Amino acid sequence: MDPEQINEFVVGYLKKKGFSSAAKDLESYHHQNNNGSSFTSVDYHNDPELTKLIRSFSQQEDDPTRYREGYSKLRSWAYNSLDLYKHELLRVMYPVFIHCYMDLVGKGHTQEARAFFNSFRKDHEMVHLRDLQKLEGVLSPSHLEEMEFARSLRKSKVNIKFCQYSYELLLQYLHSTVSTLMLGIINEHINFQVYSGQPTSSSDDIEAVTIVGSFQDTANHINQKEIQWGLLEDSLEDRLEKTGGLLSDSEKGQGESKDGDADDSKKRSTEIGKQGSSLKKLKKDKAGNATAKVARLETITVSPAPRVKPELALPVMSTDVEQSILEDLRNRVQLSSVAMPSVSFYTFVNTHNGLNCSSISHDGSLVAGGFSDSSIKVWDMAKIGQAGSGALQAENDSSDQSIRPNGRRSYTLLLGHSGPVYSATFSPPGDFVLSSSADTTIRLWSTKLNANLVCYKGHNYPVWDAQFSPFGHYFASCSHDRTARIWSMDRIQPLRIMAGHLSDVDCVQWHPNCNYIATGSSDKTVRLWDVQTGECVRIFIGHRSMVLSLAMSPDGRYMASGDEDGTIMMWDLSTARCITPLMGHNSCVWSLSYSGEGSLLASGSADCTVKLWDVTSSTKLTKAEEKNGNSNRLRSLRTFPTKSTPVHALRFSRRNLLFAAGAISKPAN
């Protein structure tokens, strides 16, 4: 090969692999040399080994078998590496795998691409099953351009954290085996963040593998937008604080103590009896005061949330509802790491795997379930507790055969949907139920009339979730059509449509000030949307599987999101950064809820447990740990296991009683 051919091959290779600046420098250096032998000084074109390498590259450029051979050798080398470095080296395999597959499809080698995909997909199914299911449908070069998911993968890069020794091992392998194809794919699609020290596992570092590139650039640009995360002006909490109506636990205990002493004085005739009772009460009050002091100390250290104006025209709250909420807030129990909540669990039995969702009203008096047979059932806890139905019968009342001796069912049956019901949620006062279904509709039901009031149509595919705003009247929905929508009860058409997710939008949650909604998606991201403009104002990147649940802290400062793998992440809304990953569940996290003052986070999972996490201590230590470069973890306070009941729903009441619900998966022994 003459020098000109070698020059052309080298420049062409550099351009193809994305090294455009190096190619330009090489070309300019070549043109500056008048005799045309720009590379004579290094004399590499006379090197027989390099000439052989470039010739083999030019001849085998379109050979599809090179992808299988190169990937198979890299895979065998990574799996046979030392255990200390293996988990880091294996991080490279998935990006290389998907880009080998997409390169084969892009070059028209469809059969070879399918064979390659089927041979190695099992290596990645556990973590990336949903991505593989999407890529499985890419069968032609046109699909790569049409499918938004594939297009974003090809335009983006992956950031992978490597220790120095792992990085040197990988480079040594690629150069010693002359794996030019694998080296080109790695150079083009992977950025290595090399650090000194021992390797860390992905579970210890949530940012070990992250996507960068055009999508990350877009996210960074969006996350620069200003948001108002505070609470609304003149809220009920504000009024209560101004009037000093919020009672501490010690004050409640003193009030209860006085009432108890008065009752004891009536019941007990001797002075000794009264003194003994008073001593017991006094000890109990002292213990309550100590707990309250700890709770107050933890609460005081948190700076108050700013106050913002509402962007929506909020409904006028009736006097009765307002008085009821104020009464609940006055009697709220202050929770902390030393003051755990009481938990009330509602178990559905004999559902025959038909329960898709459940919801609990704010005061726990009503429980609703959405079923695969398109029905919605609402239980009134007061009626279940009436004479003639004990605790065991109350569980059986959750079945289709739950008919009382008088011939009446123990629940209210709501029929109207023509497909499985995927969400059912109560309005803040509990007078309405909102349901969404596979029939693409959302229905509004009255719990007083036990009837369907409105059917909202707008989505084109199944609606996975629908949630009322904290003040009622407005609600948000999300669907398989990759959009979220804002509605009001008095209009049958959506007020806003939020589009931007690359896959199903699986869950939706309102911000406490009603100016934003958050959406979790199968594209592994969470987005925050401005309700007034419909624009995306935050993109949260970090989950490794579909996001199934969301919760907002009461002060509107933080958000928690749970995914299919059992990971929960807590985010700072102002910076869009993950404050702390939370590891503990080993299956889908279906529900999340913050306590009333925001000091605790409760999570419910398909692993049949409810977990409580200490949010206050986590946020306190974040800044100190960020300086050391360590990611802080939420402290697990307590785990409540059920016998065999996956947890479908969680809710803290306004008085900080924790409600949970789920369907028993098999009869208890």
XYZ file of C-alpha atoms in Angstrom:
669
model
C 0.000 0.000 0.000
C 1.324 3.423 -0.869
C 1.383 6.268 1.679
C -1.623 8.022 0.146
C -3.843 4.957 0.626
C -2.683 4.573 4.199
C -3.368 8.249 4.847
C -6.881 7.926 3.465
C -7.631 4.810 5.503
C -6.403 6.382 8.745
C -8.309 9.633 8.212
C -11.447 7.738 7.186
C -11.225 5.504 10.227
C -10.816 8.461 12.574
C -13.830 10.233 11.072
C -15.994 7.136 11.238
C -15.203 6.508 14.892
C -15.999 10.054 15.916
C -12.473 11.488 16.201
C -13.228 14.380 13.854
C -10.780 16.814 15.453
C -7.905 14.313 15.165
C -8.834 13.656 11.535
C -8.784 17.387 10.758
C -5.391 17.812 12.408
C -4.055 14.876 10.456
C -5.387 16.231 7.167
C -4.032 19.725 7.800
C -0.632 18.303 8.670
C -0.687 16.287 5.473
C -1.580 19.302 3.307
C 1.141 21.459 4.870
C 3.778 19.030 3.682
C 4.633 19.954 0.085
C 6.061 16.614 -0.963
C 2.913 14.758 0.086
C 4.628 12.339 2.470
C 3.339 13.829 5.666
C 3.933 10.717 7.732
C 7.479 9.980 6.625
C 8.829 11.339 9.896
C 7.143 8.529 11.869
C 7.529 6.083 8.973
C 4.514 4.090 10.086
C 3.465 3.250 6.491
C 6.574 1.099 6.180
C 5.637 -0.883 9.279
C 4.411 -4.271 7.974
C 2.294 -4.997 11.082
C 0.413 -1.697 10.864
C -0.041 -2.074 7.104
C -1.473 -5.547 7.679
C -3.837 -4.205 10.336
C -5.157 -1.383 8.137
C -5.553 -3.721 5.152
C -7.502 -6.230 7.272
C -9.667 -3.419 8.581
C -10.491 -2.241 5.047
C -11.262 -5.754 3.844
C -13.372 -6.859 6.819
C -15.243 -3.621 7.464
C -18.564 -5.111 6.374
C -17.997 -8.647 7.688
C -20.848 -9.305 10.188
C -19.056 -12.239 11.849
C -16.517 -9.807 13.332
C -19.158 -8.503 15.750
C -19.948 -11.929 17.181
C -16.296 -12.940 17.423
C -15.156 -9.668 18.972
C -18.005 -9.510 21.496
C -17.693 -13.192 22.407
C -13.968 -12.847 23.123
C -14.481 -9.678 25.181
C -17.288 -11.384 27.111
C -15.184 -14.475 27.894
C -12.294 -12.310 29.033
C -14.518 -10.198 31.329
C -16.237 -13.201 32.931
C -12.878 -14.927 33.524
C -11.322 -11.875 35.175
C -10.570 -11.668 38.886
C -13.685 -11.313 41.049
C -12.371 -8.039 42.468
C -12.496 -6.367 39.042
C -15.073 -8.496 37.234
C -18.140 -6.474 38.229
C -16.519 -3.278 36.906
C -15.401 -4.862 33.642
C -18.878 -6.312 33.077
C -20.328 -2.774 33.060
C -18.889 -2.394 29.575
C -20.718 -5.402 28.147
C -24.256 -4.036 27.857
C -23.388 -0.827 25.932
C -21.116 -2.839 23.625
C -23.855 -5.444 23.128
C -26.617 -3.024 22.113
C -24.339 -1.031 19.800
C -23.046 -4.192 18.111
C -26.650 -5.171 17.485
C -27.672 -1.744 16.201
C -24.563 -1.544 13.966
C -25.445 -4.904 12.399
C -29.028 -3.754 11.807
C -27.825 -0.430 10.421
C -25.609 -2.225 7.881
C -28.481 -4.431 6.719
C -27.310 -7.707 8.295
C -30.706 -8.497 9.798
C -30.310 -12.271 10.172
C -26.866 -11.972 11.740
C -28.196 -9.245 14.056
C -31.052 -11.482 15.241
C -28.698 -14.404 15.831
C -26.299 -12.163 17.754
C -29.136 -10.676 19.822
C -30.617 -14.064 20.768
C -27.218 -15.542 21.632
C -26.267 -12.976 24.261
C -29.529 -11.391 25.450
C -29.756 -13.617 28.545
C -26.682 -11.894 29.973
C -28.617 -8.624 30.256
C -32.268 -9.643 30.775
C -32.203 -9.363 34.555
C -31.349 -5.644 34.546
C -32.325 -4.436 31.061
C -35.301 -6.616 30.109
C -37.582 -3.784 29.020
C -34.894 -2.131 26.911
C -34.215 -5.444 25.201
C -37.909 -5.900 24.476
C -37.927 -2.532 22.722
C -34.733 -3.218 20.756
C -36.070 -6.599 19.707
C -38.445 -4.796 17.366
C -35.607 -2.998 15.540
C -35.194 -5.065 12.367
C -34.160 -2.605 9.657
C -32.094 0.584 9.259
C -35.322 2.584 8.949
C -36.397 1.357 12.392
C -33.236 2.863 13.875
C -34.285 6.265 12.583
C -37.987 5.937 13.386
C -37.738 4.534 16.926
C -37.041 7.346 19.344
C -35.504 5.005 21.915
C -32.973 3.548 19.473
C -32.187 6.973 18.054
C -31.460 8.392 21.513
C -29.168 5.456 22.329
C -27.123 5.970 19.176
C -26.745 9.696 19.796
C -25.862 9.369 23.491
C -22.820 8.110 25.336
C -22.568 6.109 28.546
C -20.484 7.288 31.497
C -18.891 4.334 33.304
C -16.866 4.674 36.498
C -13.718 2.533 36.463
C -10.888 2.188 38.924
C -7.443 2.807 37.439
C -6.428 -0.857 37.401
C -9.662 -2.029 35.724
C -9.176 0.605 33.042
C -5.592 -0.522 32.420
C -6.708 -4.158 32.229
C -9.312 -3.321 29.589
C -6.871 -1.285 27.487
C -4.266 -4.023 27.719
C -6.758 -6.625 26.505
C -8.011 -4.507 23.575
C -4.496 -3.756 22.361
C -3.035 -7.227 22.893
C -5.891 -8.905 21.007
C -6.006 -6.229 18.274
C -9.797 -5.874 18.854
C -10.193 -2.860 16.591
C -13.953 -3.251 16.238
C -14.614 -3.455 19.991
C -12.150 -0.635 20.576
C -13.991 1.531 18.056
C -17.399 0.881 19.659
C -16.040 1.579 23.144
C -14.344 4.789 22.014
C -17.467 6.007 20.235
C -20.121 5.202 22.833
C -18.460 5.009 26.279
C -16.813 7.658 28.466
C -14.664 6.273 31.272
C -14.445 8.152 34.563
C -11.253 6.708 36.025
C -10.617 7.017 39.755
C -7.855 5.779 42.026
C -8.354 3.151 44.681
C -10.275 -0.083 44.941
C -13.248 -0.831 42.638
C -16.772 -0.163 43.906
C -19.904 -2.113 43.053
C -22.834 -0.570 41.185
C -25.072 -1.037 44.214
C -22.722 1.148 46.276
C -22.535 3.879 43.634
C -25.808 4.792 41.935
C -23.911 6.884 39.356
C -21.549 4.062 38.302
C -23.295 3.891 34.912
C -25.065 6.979 33.537
C -26.161 8.193 30.100
C -24.547 11.292 28.632
C -24.747 12.930 25.236
C -27.576 14.758 23.529
C -30.218 13.544 26.006
C -28.064 14.417 29.005
C -27.301 17.808 27.485
C -31.028 18.407 27.051
C -31.656 17.370 30.653
C -28.914 19.670 31.932
C -30.381 22.575 29.981
C -33.899 21.908 31.276
C -32.668 21.528 34.855
C -31.309 25.079 34.783
C -34.851 26.462 34.733
C -36.074 28.157 37.882
C -38.840 26.496 39.853
C -40.875 27.584 42.889
C -40.892 24.522 45.109
C -42.340 26.169 48.258
C -45.781 25.889 49.804
C -48.804 28.041 49.037
C -49.370 31.324 50.786
C -52.071 31.406 53.458
C -52.329 27.631 53.664
C -54.115 25.940 56.551
C -50.767 25.047 58.118
C -49.775 28.722 58.016
C -52.975 29.780 59.683
C -52.488 27.176 62.375
C -48.926 28.301 63.073
C -49.930 31.979 63.240
C -52.716 31.270 65.725
C -50.525 28.887 67.699
C -53.101 26.178 67.342
C -50.653 23.344 66.625
C -50.400 21.231 69.780
C -47.246 19.369 70.713
C -47.394 15.768 71.892
C -46.655 16.860 75.458
C -49.574 19.277 75.427
C -51.834 16.545 74.057
C -50.555 14.202 76.745
C -51.219 16.758 79.462
C -54.732 17.252 78.174
C -55.340 13.523 78.094
C -53.788 13.227 81.550
C -56.202 15.771 83.012
C -59.161 14.016 81.462
C -57.864 10.685 82.693
C -57.428 11.990 86.231
C -60.950 13.381 86.223
C -62.328 10.031 85.105
C -60.244 8.189 87.658
C -61.538 10.441 90.445
C -65.072 9.445 89.573
C -64.307 5.743 89.338
C -61.943 5.379 92.277
C -63.153 6.076 95.815
C -59.884 6.033 97.750
C -57.226 8.765 97.766
C -54.458 6.168 97.409
C -55.960 4.923 94.173
C -56.039 8.440 92.748
C -52.428 9.109 93.758
C -51.266 5.836 92.176
C -53.063 6.667 88.971
C -51.575 10.182 88.930
C -48.055 8.808 89.412
C -48.484 6.437 86.481
C -49.842 9.249 84.342
C -46.952 11.497 85.351
C -44.364 8.896 84.311
C -46.157 8.371 81.029
C -46.282 12.128 80.414
C -42.557 12.492 81.114
C -41.773 9.779 78.589
C -44.071 11.489 76.100
C -42.395 14.836 76.735
C -38.936 13.361 76.077
C -40.078 11.884 72.780
C -41.745 15.144 71.795
C -38.557 17.107 72.561
C -36.511 14.865 70.264
C -39.113 15.198 67.527
C -39.197 18.984 67.920
C -35.400 19.244 67.850
C -35.305 17.329 64.552
C -38.039 19.485 63.112
C -36.576 22.827 64.168
C -33.279 22.258 62.325
C -35.037 22.184 58.948
C -35.352 25.626 57.372
C -38.948 26.624 56.592
C -40.174 26.272 53.030
C -40.710 29.495 51.045
C -44.249 30.574 50.217
C -45.480 30.858 46.619
C -48.665 31.915 44.873
C -50.900 29.364 43.136
C -50.882 29.289 39.345
C -54.221 27.490 39.215
C -57.572 28.885 40.328
C -58.026 26.720 43.393
C -61.505 25.690 44.569
C -63.059 27.257 47.656
C -62.949 24.861 50.586
C -66.163 24.379 52.519
C -66.193 25.396 56.179
C -66.865 21.849 57.388
C -63.946 20.397 55.443
C -61.657 23.199 56.592
C -62.583 22.690 60.245
C -62.052 18.942 59.909
C -58.571 19.422 58.425
C -57.618 21.962 61.091
C -58.752 19.579 63.800
C -56.608 16.807 62.301
C -53.588 19.102 62.082
C -54.000 20.206 65.693
C -53.944 16.578 66.798
C -51.154 15.419 64.505
C -48.603 13.168 66.198
C -45.030 14.361 65.682
C -43.061 11.422 64.257
C -39.291 10.921 64.288
C -36.679 8.183 64.432
C -37.680 7.559 68.059
C -41.433 8.062 67.602
C -42.742 5.462 65.160
C -46.240 5.649 63.668
C -49.031 3.189 64.258
C -49.832 1.125 61.171
C -53.245 -0.090 60.063
C -53.159 -2.707 57.295
C -56.180 -3.632 55.176
C -55.947 -7.094 53.612
C -57.999 -8.166 50.599
C -58.680 -11.913 50.509
C -60.230 -14.186 47.862
C -59.383 -11.731 45.085
C -58.072 -14.570 42.877
C -55.262 -12.321 41.596
C -57.871 -9.882 40.299
C -56.871 -6.826 42.360
C -54.867 -4.348 40.252
C -54.861 -1.342 42.581
C -56.171 -0.052 45.890
C -56.583 3.283 47.626
C -57.377 4.539 51.113
C -59.150 7.780 51.984
C -57.315 10.419 54.035
C -58.989 9.389 57.286
C -58.908 5.651 56.561
C -62.695 5.335 56.654
C -63.006 4.174 53.023
C -60.985 1.627 51.053
C -61.323 1.139 47.291
C -60.057 -1.610 45.017
C -59.810 -1.731 41.210
C -60.140 -5.157 39.621
C -59.327 -6.941 36.377
C -63.024 -7.579 35.705
C -63.482 -3.780 35.212
C -65.221 -3.320 38.569
C -64.453 -0.975 41.459
C -65.408 -1.886 45.013
C -65.533 0.540 47.934
C -65.612 -0.627 51.551
C -66.839 1.548 54.415
C -64.801 0.602 57.499
C -67.520 1.852 59.847
C -70.048 -0.572 58.360
C -67.605 -3.488 58.448
C -67.060 -2.828 62.142
C -70.768 -2.952 62.967
C -72.299 -5.719 65.029
C -72.332 -9.086 63.367
C -69.038 -8.736 61.500
C -65.785 -9.330 63.362
C -62.202 -8.911 62.247
C -62.047 -12.268 60.464
C -65.302 -11.547 58.625
C -63.994 -8.097 57.728
C -61.206 -9.804 55.763
C -63.676 -12.100 54.062
C -65.793 -9.076 53.174
C -63.078 -8.140 50.700
C -64.098 -11.037 48.471
C -66.724 -11.342 45.787
C -68.727 -13.653 48.057
C -68.936 -11.113 50.884
C -72.711 -11.011 51.368
C -74.190 -10.325 54.777
C -76.973 -12.349 56.371
C -79.480 -9.651 55.365
C -78.595 -10.271 51.708
C -76.645 -7.027 51.223
C -73.025 -6.828 50.163
C -70.526 -5.295 52.560
C -69.093 -3.118 49.790
C -70.377 -0.724 47.136
C -69.962 -2.065 43.609
C -69.187 0.534 40.909
C -69.586 -0.657 37.325
C -68.895 1.370 34.184
C -65.443 0.600 32.808
C -65.075 -1.894 29.973
C -61.523 -2.977 30.806
C -59.265 -3.713 33.794
C -59.074 -0.856 36.310
C -55.482 0.256 36.950
C -55.975 3.055 39.469
C -58.599 4.227 41.937
C -58.009 7.231 44.185
C -60.104 9.254 46.620
C -60.516 13.027 46.526
C -59.103 14.838 49.609
C -62.513 15.057 51.369
C -63.356 11.486 50.331
C -66.578 12.363 48.505
C -65.308 11.281 45.051
C -63.400 8.358 43.574
C -61.335 8.749 40.412
C -60.589 5.615 38.373
C -58.600 4.875 35.214
C -58.759 1.823 33.005
C -57.437 -0.107 30.021
C -60.491 1.173 28.130
C -58.557 4.522 27.784
C -61.083 6.432 29.956
C -61.098 8.067 33.382
C -64.290 8.021 35.428
C -65.441 10.156 38.343
C -67.671 8.463 40.944
C -69.618 9.858 43.881
C -69.201 7.965 47.147
C -72.423 9.519 48.429
C -74.587 8.679 45.405
C -72.636 5.503 44.560
C -72.880 6.438 40.893
C -70.700 7.449 37.952
C -70.816 11.201 37.334
C -68.433 11.843 34.408
C -66.446 9.822 31.858
C -63.312 11.655 30.650
C -61.943 10.674 27.236
C -58.655 11.936 25.832
C -55.976 9.272 26.077
C -55.554 6.878 23.162
C -54.237 3.915 25.118
C -54.648 2.390 28.615
C -54.477 4.914 31.455
C -52.121 3.633 34.143
C -52.673 6.212 36.876
C -54.854 9.175 37.872
C -54.382 11.363 40.952
C -56.358 14.221 42.507
C -54.549 17.450 43.335
C -54.064 18.190 47.063
C -57.031 20.612 46.927
C -59.300 18.477 44.749
C -61.135 19.661 41.601
C -58.057 19.189 39.382
C -56.541 15.803 38.621
C -53.693 14.396 36.531
C -53.530 11.203 34.484
C -50.814 9.247 32.661
C -50.967 6.625 29.970
C -49.363 4.125 27.643
C -49.529 6.864 24.984
C -46.431 8.418 26.683
C -48.291 11.524 27.838
C -49.620 12.975 31.082
C -52.679 15.230 31.136
C -54.188 17.780 33.503
C -57.977 17.815 33.902
C -60.600 19.641 35.940
C -63.744 17.956 37.175
C -66.048 20.367 35.353
C -64.542 19.864 31.858
C -64.480 16.696 29.778
C -61.396 17.727 27.784
C -57.857 17.954 29.241
C -56.504 21.391 30.153
C -52.859 20.507 29.461
C -50.992 17.688 27.706
C -47.438 16.902 28.852
C -45.432 15.063 26.176
C -41.758 14.189 26.319
C -41.258 10.738 27.824
C -39.815 8.086 25.526
C -42.025 5.293 26.858
C -45.101 4.621 29.018
C -45.831 7.126 31.759
C -46.572 4.784 34.664
C -47.264 7.062 37.636
C -48.113 10.680 38.385
C -47.984 12.808 41.539
C -48.899 16.410 42.384
C -46.588 18.861 44.080
C -48.017 20.181 47.388
C -48.413 23.693 45.933
C -50.341 22.362 42.886
C -48.062 24.273 40.471
C -46.247 21.146 39.287
C -46.824 17.477 38.625
C -44.200 14.727 38.552
C -44.348 11.731 36.220
C -42.456 8.435 36.365
C -41.901 6.441 33.197
C -40.730 3.148 31.735
C -37.916 5.150 30.115
C -36.329 5.133 33.617
C -36.673 8.875 34.131
C -38.832 11.131 36.290
C -39.953 14.506 34.937
C -41.383 17.566 36.665
C -43.875 19.628 34.655
C -45.193 23.158 35.078
C -48.981 22.899 35.254
C -49.588 26.380 33.870
C -47.331 26.172 30.789
C -47.187 22.405 30.274
C -43.378 22.586 29.981
C -40.929 20.110 31.447
C -38.840 21.940 34.081
C -36.836 19.025 35.527
C -35.557 15.649 34.318
C -34.308 13.227 36.973
C -31.936 10.556 35.610
C -30.625 7.659 37.692
C -33.091 4.775 37.833
C -32.149 1.537 36.097
C -35.679 0.255 35.580
C -39.206 1.594 35.113
C -40.418 4.068 37.749
C -43.594 2.825 39.455
C -44.241 5.175 42.393
C -43.713 8.791 43.427
C -44.144 10.859 46.590
C -43.600 14.548 47.400
C -42.351 15.742 50.769
C -44.889 17.927 52.622
C -42.701 21.038 52.264
C -42.315 20.457 48.512
C -38.515 20.413 48.714
C -37.879 16.724 47.998
C -39.345 13.922 45.922
C -39.016 10.151 46.303
C -39.347 7.700 43.416
C -39.458 3.891 43.465
C -38.721 1.524 40.596
C -39.255 -2.030 39.431
C -35.968 -3.289 40.897
C -36.849 -2.164 44.424
C -34.621 0.935 44.436
C -35.918 4.216 45.877
C -34.224 7.524 45.102
C -34.744 10.801 46.933
C -34.298 13.924 44.808
C -33.751 17.607 45.486
C -36.235 19.401 43.230
C -34.216 22.608 43.021
C -31.015 20.945 41.757
C -32.484 17.766 40.166
C -29.787 15.770 41.963
C -30.254 12.477 43.744
C -29.663 13.124 47.436
C -29.554 9.493 48.375
C -30.361 6.089 46.883
C -32.300 3.766 49.130
C -31.624 0.035 48.915
C -33.649 -2.458 50.920
C -36.553 -3.828 48.910
C -35.929 -6.761 46.589
C -38.976 -6.301 44.361
C -41.173 -3.571 42.821
C -41.857 -0.515 44.989
C -45.555 0.118 44.381
C -46.246 2.893 46.862
C -44.459 5.700 48.729
C -45.703 8.190 51.308
C -44.143 10.914 53.489
C -45.324 11.508 57.030
C -47.184 14.728 57.764
C -44.131 16.685 58.950
C -41.841 14.997 56.397
C -39.460 13.305 58.835
C -40.275 9.728 57.754
C -40.744 8.011 54.401
C -42.820 4.836 54.127
C -42.442 2.417 51.216
C -44.615 -0.526 50.220
C -43.327 -3.262 47.953
C -44.206 -6.459 46.138
C -41.747 -8.187 48.507
C -44.572 -8.121 51.098
C -43.008 -5.519 53.386
C -43.588 -1.962 54.541
C -40.397 -0.080 55.390
C -39.856 3.179 57.273
C -36.878 5.407 56.472
C -35.393 8.313 58.416
C -35.537 11.282 56.040
C -34.444 13.963 58.525
C -31.029 12.517 59.397
C -30.394 11.764 55.724
C -30.897 15.330 54.532
C -28.854 16.709 57.442
C -25.771 14.686 56.520
C -25.929 15.198 52.777
C -23.635 18.283 52.533
C -20.957 16.830 54.771
C -20.886 13.579 52.866
C -20.902 15.303 49.494
C -17.579 16.935 50.443
C -16.114 13.485 51.047
C -17.511 12.237 47.749
C -19.686 9.581 49.395
C -23.338 9.049 48.618
C -25.462 9.171 51.744
C -28.006 6.475 52.438
C -31.368 6.854 54.091
C -31.362 5.054 57.405
C -33.834 2.186 57.575
C -35.739 2.501 60.826
C -38.084 -0.436 60.746
C -39.505 -3.140 58.487
C -43.066 -4.413 58.825
C -43.371 -7.801 57.081
C -46.730 -9.255 56.091
C -47.383 -12.983 55.917
C -47.775 -13.054 52.143
C -49.381 -9.772 51.126
C -47.722 -7.516 48.525
C -48.307 -3.884 49.505
C -50.406 -2.078 46.878
C -51.068 1.232 48.656
C -49.717 3.404 51.471
C -50.977 6.636 52.985
C -50.194 8.701 56.068
C -53.331 10.271 57.484
C -53.298 13.939 58.497
C -52.823 12.768 62.074
C -49.839 10.607 61.001
C -51.454 7.202 61.237
C -50.019 4.993 58.478
C -52.541 3.057 56.391
C -51.541 0.238 54.045
C -53.450 -2.191 51.836
C -52.805 -5.235 49.701
C -54.222 -8.539 48.484
C -53.024 -11.734 50.136
C -51.223 -13.801 47.514
C -51.868 -17.196 49.114
C -53.809 -18.490 52.125
C -51.952 -17.996 55.390
C -51.012 -21.176 57.222
